[in-house]
CSV table of C-alpha atoms in Angstrom, one decimal:
chain,number,residue,atom,x,y,z
A,888,HIS,CA,-12.0,-16.9,89.8
A,889,THR,CA,-15.7,-17.8,90.9
A,890,SER,CA,-16.6,-14.6,92.4
A,891,LEU,CA,-19.8,-14.2,91.5
A,892,PRO,CA,-21.1,-11.9,90.1
A,893,LEU,CA,-19.7,-12.1,87.0
A,894,VAL,CA,-19.2,-9.4,84.3
A,895,ILE,CA,-17.1,-10.1,80.5
A,896,ASN,CA,-16.8,-8.3,77.3
A,897,THR,CA,-14.8,-8.7,74.7
A,898,TRP,CA,-12.4,-6.1,74.0
A,899,PRO,CA,-11.3,-3.4,76.1
A,900,PHE,CA,-14.1,-2.2,76.3
A,901,LYS,CA,-15.0,-0.4,79.9
A,902,ASN,CA,-17.4,1.6,80.2
A,903,ALA,CA,-19.7,-1.6,78.1
A,904,THR,CA,-18.8,-3.8,81.5
A,905,ALA,CA,-19.3,-1.0,84.4
A,906,ALA,CA,-22.7,0.1,82.7
A,907,ALA,CA,-23.4,-3.8,82.7
A,908,TRP,CA,-22.0,-4.5,86.2
A,909,ARG,CA,-24.5,-1.4,87.0
A,910,ALA,CA,-27.3,-2.9,86.3
A,911,LEU,CA,-26.5,-6.5,88.9
A,912,GLN,CA,-25.9,-3.7,91.5
A,913,SER,CA,-28.7,-1.7,91.5
A,914,GLY,CA,-30.9,-5.2,91.2
A,915,GLY,CA,-31.2,-5.5,87.6
A,916,SER,CA,-31.5,-8.7,85.5
A,917,VAL,CA,-28.4,-10.7,83.7
A,918,LEU,CA,-30.4,-9.4,81.1
A,919,ASP,CA,-30.9,-5.6,81.8
A,920,ALA,CA,-26.8,-6.1,82.4
A,921,VAL,CA,-26.0,-7.3,78.9
A,922,GLU,CA,-28.3,-4.8,76.8
A,923,LYS,CA,-27.4,-2.0,79.1
A,924,GLY,CA,-23.6,-3.2,78.6
A,925,CYS,CA,-23.5,-3.6,75.0
A,926,GLY,CA,-25.8,-0.1,74.6
A,927,ARG,CA,-23.4,1.6,76.3
A,928,CYS,CA,-21.0,0.4,73.1
A,929,GLN,CA,-23.5,1.3,70.9
A,930,ILE,CA,-24.6,4.7,72.2
A,931,GLU,CA,-20.1,5.4,72.2
A,932,GLN,CA,-19.6,3.7,69.0
A,933,CYS,CA,-17.0,1.3,70.6
A,934,ASP,CA,-14.1,1.6,68.5
A,935,GLY,CA,-16.4,2.1,64.7
A,936,SER,CA,-17.0,-1.3,65.3
A,937,VAL,CA,-20.4,-1.0,67.2
A,938,GLY,CA,-23.5,0.8,66.3
A,939,TYR,CA,-24.4,3.6,64.5
A,940,GLY,CA,-21.9,5.2,61.9
A,941,GLY,CA,-19.2,2.5,61.1
A,942,SER,CA,-18.7,-0.1,59.5
A,943,PRO,CA,-20.5,1.1,55.8
A,944,ASP,CA,-21.6,-1.4,53.7
A,945,GLU,CA,-20.5,-0.8,49.8
A,946,SER,CA,-23.0,1.4,49.5
A,947,GLY,CA,-22.4,3.2,52.1
A,948,GLU,CA,-24.7,2.3,55.0
A,949,THR,CA,-24.6,1.1,58.3
A,950,THR,CA,-26.6,-1.8,59.8
A,951,LEU,CA,-26.7,-3.3,62.6
A,952,ASP,CA,-26.8,-6.7,64.1
A,953,ALA,CA,-27.4,-7.9,67.8
A,954,MET,CA,-28.3,-10.4,69.4
A,955,ILE,CA,-29.5,-11.7,73.9
A,956,MET,CA,-29.6,-14.2,75.1
A,957,ASN,CA,-31.5,-16.2,78.6
A,958,GLY,CA,-29.7,-18.1,79.5
A,959,ASP,CA,-31.9,-19.8,81.9
A,960,THR,CA,-35.7,-19.8,79.6
A,961,MET,CA,-33.0,-20.0,76.8
A,962,GLU,CA,-35.2,-17.7,75.0
A,963,VAL,CA,-33.5,-15.0,72.2
A,964,GLY,CA,-34.1,-12.3,70.6
A,965,ALA,CA,-32.0,-11.2,67.3
A,966,VAL,CA,-31.7,-8.8,65.4
A,967,ALA,CA,-29.7,-8.7,62.1
A,968,ASP,CA,-29.1,-6.0,58.6
A,969,LEU,CA,-31.0,-3.8,60.2
A,970,ARG,CA,-31.2,0.0,59.5
A,971,ARG,CA,-32.2,3.0,60.4
A,972,ILE,CA,-32.4,2.4,64.7
A,973,LYS,CA,-29.2,2.2,66.5
A,974,ASN,CA,-30.1,0.7,69.7
A,975,ALA,CA,-30.0,-3.0,68.0
A,976,ILE,CA,-29.8,-4.8,71.3
A,977,GLY,CA,-32.9,-2.7,72.5
A,978,VAL,CA,-34.5,-4.4,69.9
A,979,ALA,CA,-32.8,-7.6,69.9
A,980,ARG,CA,-34.8,-7.8,73.2
A,981,ALA,CA,-38.1,-6.8,72.0
A,982,VAL,CA,-37.7,-9.8,70.0
A,983,MET,CA,-37.4,-11.3,72.9
A,984,GLU,CA,-40.4,-10.3,74.5
A,985,HIS,CA,-42.8,-9.0,72.0
A,986,THR,CA,-43.0,-12.3,69.6
A,987,ASP,CA,-42.5,-16.2,69.3
A,988,HIS,CA,-39.1,-15.8,66.5
A,989,THR,CA,-36.1,-16.1,67.4
A,990,LEU,CA,-34.6,-13.3,64.6
A,991,LEU,CA,-35.4,-11.1,62.6
A,992,VAL,CA,-34.1,-9.1,59.1
A,993,GLY,CA,-33.7,-6.5,57.8
A,994,GLU,CA,-36.6,-3.7,55.9
A,995,SER,CA,-38.9,-5.2,58.4
A,996,ALA,CA,-37.5,-6.1,60.9
A,997,SER,CA,-36.9,-1.7,60.9
A,998,VAL,CA,-40.4,-1.4,60.7
A,999,PHE,CA,-41.4,-3.8,63.8
A,1000,ALA,CA,-38.5,-1.3,65.7
A,1001,GLU,CA,-40.8,1.6,64.7
A,1002,ASN,CA,-44.1,0.0,66.0
A,1003,MET,CA,-42.5,-1.3,69.3
A,1004,GLY,CA,-41.6,2.9,69.8
A,1005,PHE,CA,-38.3,2.4,68.6
A,1006,ILE,CA,-37.4,5.9,67.3
A,1007,ALA,CA,-36.0,5.9,63.3
A,1008,GLU,CA,-33.1,7.6,62.2
A,1009,ASP,CA,-29.9,8.2,60.2
A,1010,LEU,CA,-27.6,5.7,60.8
A,1011,THR,CA,-24.5,7.6,58.9
A,1012,THR,CA,-22.4,9.7,60.2
A,1013,ASN,CA,-19.7,12.1,58.5
A,1014,ASN,CA,-17.3,8.9,59.8
A,1015,SER,CA,-18.7,6.7,57.6
A,1016,VAL,CA,-19.2,8.6,55.0
A,1017,ASN,CA,-15.5,10.4,54.6
A,1018,ILE,CA,-14.4,6.1,55.0
A,1019,PHE,CA,-17.4,5.4,52.2
A,1020,SER,CA,-15.9,8.1,50.0
A,1021,GLN,CA,-12.2,7.0,50.2
A,1022,TRP,CA,-13.1,3.4,49.4
A,1023,LEU,CA,-14.5,4.5,46.6
A,1024,LYS,CA,-11.5,6.8,45.5
A,1025,GLY,CA,-9.7,3.5,45.7
A,1026,ASN,CA,-11.2,1.7,44.0
A,1027,CYS,CA,-13.5,-0.3,46.2
A,1028,GLN,CA,-10.6,-1.7,48.0
A,1029,PRO,CA,-11.0,-4.0,49.2
A,1030,ASN,CA,-14.3,-6.0,48.8
A,1031,TYR,CA,-15.8,-9.0,49.1
A,1032,ARG,CA,-16.4,-10.1,45.7
A,1033,LYS,CA,-14.8,-12.6,44.4
A,1034,ASN,CA,-16.0,-14.5,40.0
A,1035,VAL,CA,-17.1,-11.6,39.0
A,1036,PHE,CA,-16.4,-8.6,36.1
A,1037,PRO,CA,-15.8,-6.6,36.3
A,1038,ASP,CA,-11.5,-7.3,38.5
A,1039,PRO,CA,-13.1,-7.0,42.2
A,1040,SER,CA,-9.3,-6.4,42.7
A,1041,LYS,CA,-9.4,-3.4,41.0
A,1042,SER,CA,-12.4,-1.3,40.8
A,1043,CYS,CA,-15.2,-1.2,41.9
A,1044,GLY,CA,-19.3,-2.5,40.6
A,1045,PRO,CA,-21.5,-2.6,39.7
A,1046,TYR,CA,-20.5,-6.2,38.9
A,1047,LYS,CA,-21.9,-9.6,37.1
A,1048,PRO,CA,-20.5,-13.2,38.0
A,1049,SER,CA,-18.4,-14.3,35.4
A,1050,ALA,CA,-18.5,-17.6,33.4
A,1051,THR,CA,-15.6,-19.0,35.4
A,1052,LEU,CA,-14.8,-19.3,38.7
A,1053,LYS,CA,-12.0,-19.8,40.3
A,1054,GLN,CA,-11.1,-21.0,43.7
A,1055,ASN,CA,-9.1,-18.5,45.1
A,1056,MET,CA,-6.6,-18.2,48.2
A,1057,ARG,CA,-10.0,-16.5,50.6
A,1058,ALA,CA,-9.7,-12.7,51.2
A,1059,GLN,CA,-8.5,-11.9,54.5
A,1060,HIS,CA,-10.2,-9.0,55.7
A,1061,ALA,CA,-11.2,-8.8,59.0
A,1062,ASN,CA,-9.0,-8.0,61.2
A,1063,THR,CA,-9.2,-5.0,64.8
A,1064,HIS,CA,-10.8,-2.4,63.3
A,1065,SER,CA,-13.3,-4.6,61.2
A,1066,HIS,CA,-14.7,-7.9,62.3
A,1067,ASP,CA,-18.2,-8.4,64.2
B,122,THR,CA,-18.3,-5.8,68.0
B,123,ILE,CA,-19.0,-6.1,71.7
B,124,GLY,CA,-20.2,-10.0,72.9
B,125,MET,CA,-20.8,-9.8,76.3
B,126,VAL,CA,-21.7,-12.8,78.8
B,127,ALA,CA,-23.1,-12.0,82.7
B,128,LEU,CA,-23.7,-13.5,85.3
B,129,ASP,CA,-25.4,-13.2,88.8
B,130,GLN,CA,-25.4,-13.5,92.7
B,131,ASP,CA,-28.0,-16.7,91.5
B,132,GLY,CA,-26.5,-18.3,89.0
B,133,HIS,CA,-29.1,-16.2,86.4
B,134,LEU,CA,-26.1,-16.5,83.7
B,135,ALA,CA,-27.6,-13.8,79.6
B,136,ALA,CA,-25.2,-13.4,76.9
B,137,GLY,CA,-25.1,-11.0,73.9
B,138,THR,CA,-23.9,-8.9,71.2
B,139,SER,CA,-24.0,-6.0,68.7
B,140,THR,CA,-22.0,-4.8,65.8
B,141,ASN,CA,-22.0,-3.0,62.7
B,142,GLY,CA,-20.0,-5.9,61.4
B,143,LEU,CA,-17.4,-5.7,58.9
B,144,THR,CA,-16.4,-2.1,56.9
B,145,HIS,CA,-17.4,-2.8,53.1
B,146,LYS,CA,-19.2,-5.4,53.4
B,147,VAL,CA,-22.0,-6.7,50.7
B,148,PRO,CA,-25.5,-5.1,51.5
B,149,GLY,CA,-27.3,-8.0,53.1
B,150,ARG,CA,-24.4,-9.2,54.1
B,151,VAL,CA,-24.9,-10.1,57.8
B,152,GLY,CA,-22.2,-11.7,60.0
B,153,ASP,CA,-21.9,-14.7,63.5
B,154,SER,CA,-23.6,-11.6,66.1
B,155,PRO,CA,-26.9,-11.9,65.5
B,156,ILE,CA,-27.0,-16.2,65.2
B,157,VAL,CA,-27.6,-17.7,68.8
B,158,GLY,CA,-24.6,-20.2,69.6
B,159,ALA,CA,-22.4,-18.1,67.2
B,160,GLY,CA,-22.3,-14.8,68.3
B,161,ALA,CA,-23.1,-15.8,71.7
B,162,TYR,CA,-24.8,-18.6,73.3
B,163,ALA,CA,-25.9,-18.4,77.6
B,164,ASP,CA,-27.0,-22.0,79.6
B,165,SER,CA,-27.7,-21.1,82.5
B,166,SER,CA,-26.7,-24.7,83.8
B,167,ALA,CA,-23.6,-25.0,81.9
B,168,GLY,CA,-22.2,-21.3,81.2
B,169,GLY,CA,-21.7,-18.6,78.2
B,170,ALA,CA,-19.7,-17.6,76.2
B,171,ALA,CA,-18.5,-15.1,72.9
B,172,ALA,CA,-17.5,-14.5,69.9
B,173,THR,CA,-16.0,-11.6,67.9
B,174,GLY,CA,-13.3,-11.2,65.0
B,175,ASP,CA,-14.4,-12.4,61.3
B,176,GLY,CA,-18.4,-13.1,60.8
B,177,ASP,CA,-18.6,-14.9,57.5
B,178,LEU,CA,-16.4,-18.2,58.7
B,179,MET,CA,-17.2,-18.2,62.7
B,180,MET,CA,-20.2,-18.5,62.0
B,181,ARG,CA,-19.7,-21.9,60.5
B,182,PHE,CA,-18.6,-23.5,63.5
B,183,LEU,CA,-20.4,-22.2,65.9
B,184,PRO,CA,-17.8,-21.5,68.6
B,185,SER,CA,-19.6,-20.4,71.4
B,186,TYR,CA,-22.6,-23.5,71.3
B,187,LEU,CA,-19.3,-25.6,71.0
B,188,ALA,CA,-17.6,-23.9,73.8
B,189,VAL,CA,-20.7,-24.2,76.5
B,190,GLU,CA,-20.7,-27.7,75.5
B,191,LEU,CA,-17.7,-28.3,76.2
B,192,MET,CA,-18.2,-26.4,80.0
B,193,ARG,CA,-20.9,-28.7,80.0
B,194,ALA,CA,-18.8,-31.9,79.6
B,195,GLY,CA,-16.2,-30.3,82.1
B,196,ALA,CA,-14.0,-28.0,80.8
B,197,ASP,CA,-12.3,-24.9,82.3
B,198,PRO,CA,-14.1,-22.0,79.9
B,199,SER,CA,-10.3,-21.6,79.2
B,200,ALA,CA,-9.7,-24.6,77.9
B,201,ALA,CA,-13.3,-25.3,75.8
B,202,CYS,CA,-12.5,-21.4,74.4
B,203,LYS,CA,-8.9,-22.8,73.1
B,204,THR,CA,-10.7,-25.5,71.2
B,205,ALA,CA,-13.1,-24.1,69.9
B,206,ILE,CA,-10.9,-21.2,68.0
B,207,SER,CA,-8.8,-24.3,67.1
B,208,ARG,CA,-11.7,-26.2,65.8
B,209,ILE,CA,-11.8,-23.2,63.0
B,210,LYS,CA,-8.0,-23.0,62.6
B,211,ARG,CA,-7.7,-26.3,61.9
B,212,HIS,CA,-10.0,-24.9,58.3
B,213,TYR,CA,-8.8,-21.8,57.7
B,214,SER,CA,-5.4,-21.2,60.0
B,215,GLU,CA,-5.3,-17.2,59.3
B,216,PHE,CA,-8.8,-16.4,60.4
B,217,PHE,CA,-9.5,-13.8,63.0
B,218,GLY,CA,-11.3,-14.3,66.1
B,219,ALA,CA,-11.2,-14.4,69.5
B,220,ILE,CA,-13.7,-16.2,72.3
B,221,ILE,CA,-14.6,-14.8,75.6
B,222,CYS,CA,-16.3,-17.6,77.9
B,223,ALA,CA,-17.0,-18.1,81.7
B,224,ASN,CA,-19.1,-21.3,83.3
B,225,THR,CA,-21.6,-21.5,86.2
B,226,THR,CA,-19.0,-20.8,89.3
B,227,GLY,CA,-17.6,-17.5,88.2
B,228,HIS,CA,-14.8,-19.3,86.2
B,229,TYR,CA,-14.1,-17.5,83.2
B,230,GLY,CA,-11.4,-17.8,80.1
B,231,ALA,CA,-10.5,-16.0,76.1
B,232,ALA,CA,-8.7,-17.7,73.5
B,233,CYS,CA,-7.9,-16.0,70.1
B,234,ASN,CA,-6.0,-17.0,67.1
B,235,LYS,CA,-2.8,-15.6,66.3
B,236,VAL,CA,-1.7,-14.2,62.8
B,237,PRO,CA,0.0,-11.3,61.7
B,238,GLY,CA,-1.5,-7.8,64.1
B,239,PHE,CA,-3.1,-10.1,66.2
B,240,SER,CA,-1.1,-12.1,68.7
B,241,GLN,CA,-3.1,-10.8,72.4
B,242,PHE,CA,-6.5,-10.7,73.0
B,243,HIS,CA,-7.7,-7.9,75.2
B,244,PHE,CA,-11.9,-7.9,76.9
B,245,MET,CA,-13.2,-6.8,80.5
B,246,VAL,CA,-13.9,-8.6,83.4
B,247,TRP,CA,-15.4,-7.5,86.6
B,248,ASN,CA,-16.9,-10.0,89.5
B,249,SER,CA,-16.8,-9.4,93.8
B,250,GLU,CA,-12.7,-9.3,93.1
B,251,SER,CA,-12.5,-5.7,92.3
B,252,ASP,CA,-14.1,-2.8,93.0
B,253,ALA,CA,-14.0,-1.4,89.1
B,254,PRO,CA,-13.5,-3.3,85.6
B,255,ARG,CA,-10.0,-4.9,84.7
B,256,LEU,CA,-8.4,-4.9,81.3
B,257,LYS,CA,-7.2,-8.7,81.4
B,258,SER,CA,-5.5,-10.0,77.8
B,259,VAL,CA,-4.3,-13.9,76.7
B,260,ASP,CA,-2.1,-14.6,74.4
B,261,CYS,CA,-2.9,-16.3,71.0
């Protein structure tokens, strides 16, 4: 396994691997390769866990997290809970190249992105709306709430903290279809 | 979630991630993907790694950083990946997660935590040994 260059990525996202490889072959940097590779998955919504229209939160909204790291300079750019901007990895690179920060989050990160020229658009799709409405119909199961009432294992919120804190076994929700 | 590490002919290395996170998360929740050292880490003098899975748990252990530091200390990428996973498994035996690792000479490896329904982790590799991306898998 010593034959450079190398592109390796999680999950069988083949088109992302190819996009990164092509970026290297056409003279791009390794940063270009990572941006193109991850960016391909954002466009293709790889297995629903990357990009717009997937993994809606409790209010039905899709939010994006991304980071990019330069192994030569240890420069990093990252965004979290990014709203209304599809190209999260592109915004992460803009954080690295146009600020001295590392991580920008939430609504303000989206404002930064728009200032940097990224287009604001709705990240919901019929698919994410359908996932959300099915979840509401199923009494909001599964969810990530605990020690609140009403009983989160049986009903939707809004929730209030319960006076007693129980140390239950941690619910296991992440799986091959819902992960970071 | 996609996590990626790229290494060119001259040894320049970069890593990155992109994700829309866990489904039905509490609004405002951020996973491990954008956290340096958790979702991914890159150091051209040691290697790169990227993790995927239950970010709420994995971010607490900085698995990508750990894997790179183990490779800096001489561990091969597979061993580095396995150690990063086992560190988390020690505390959360049923956690869902996997990691990919690559060192500065283009060696690579992966590891995952075996839980019901997840006994093999698939990842993609492209290097100069082939003229197309290759699907790889590792048993958890």
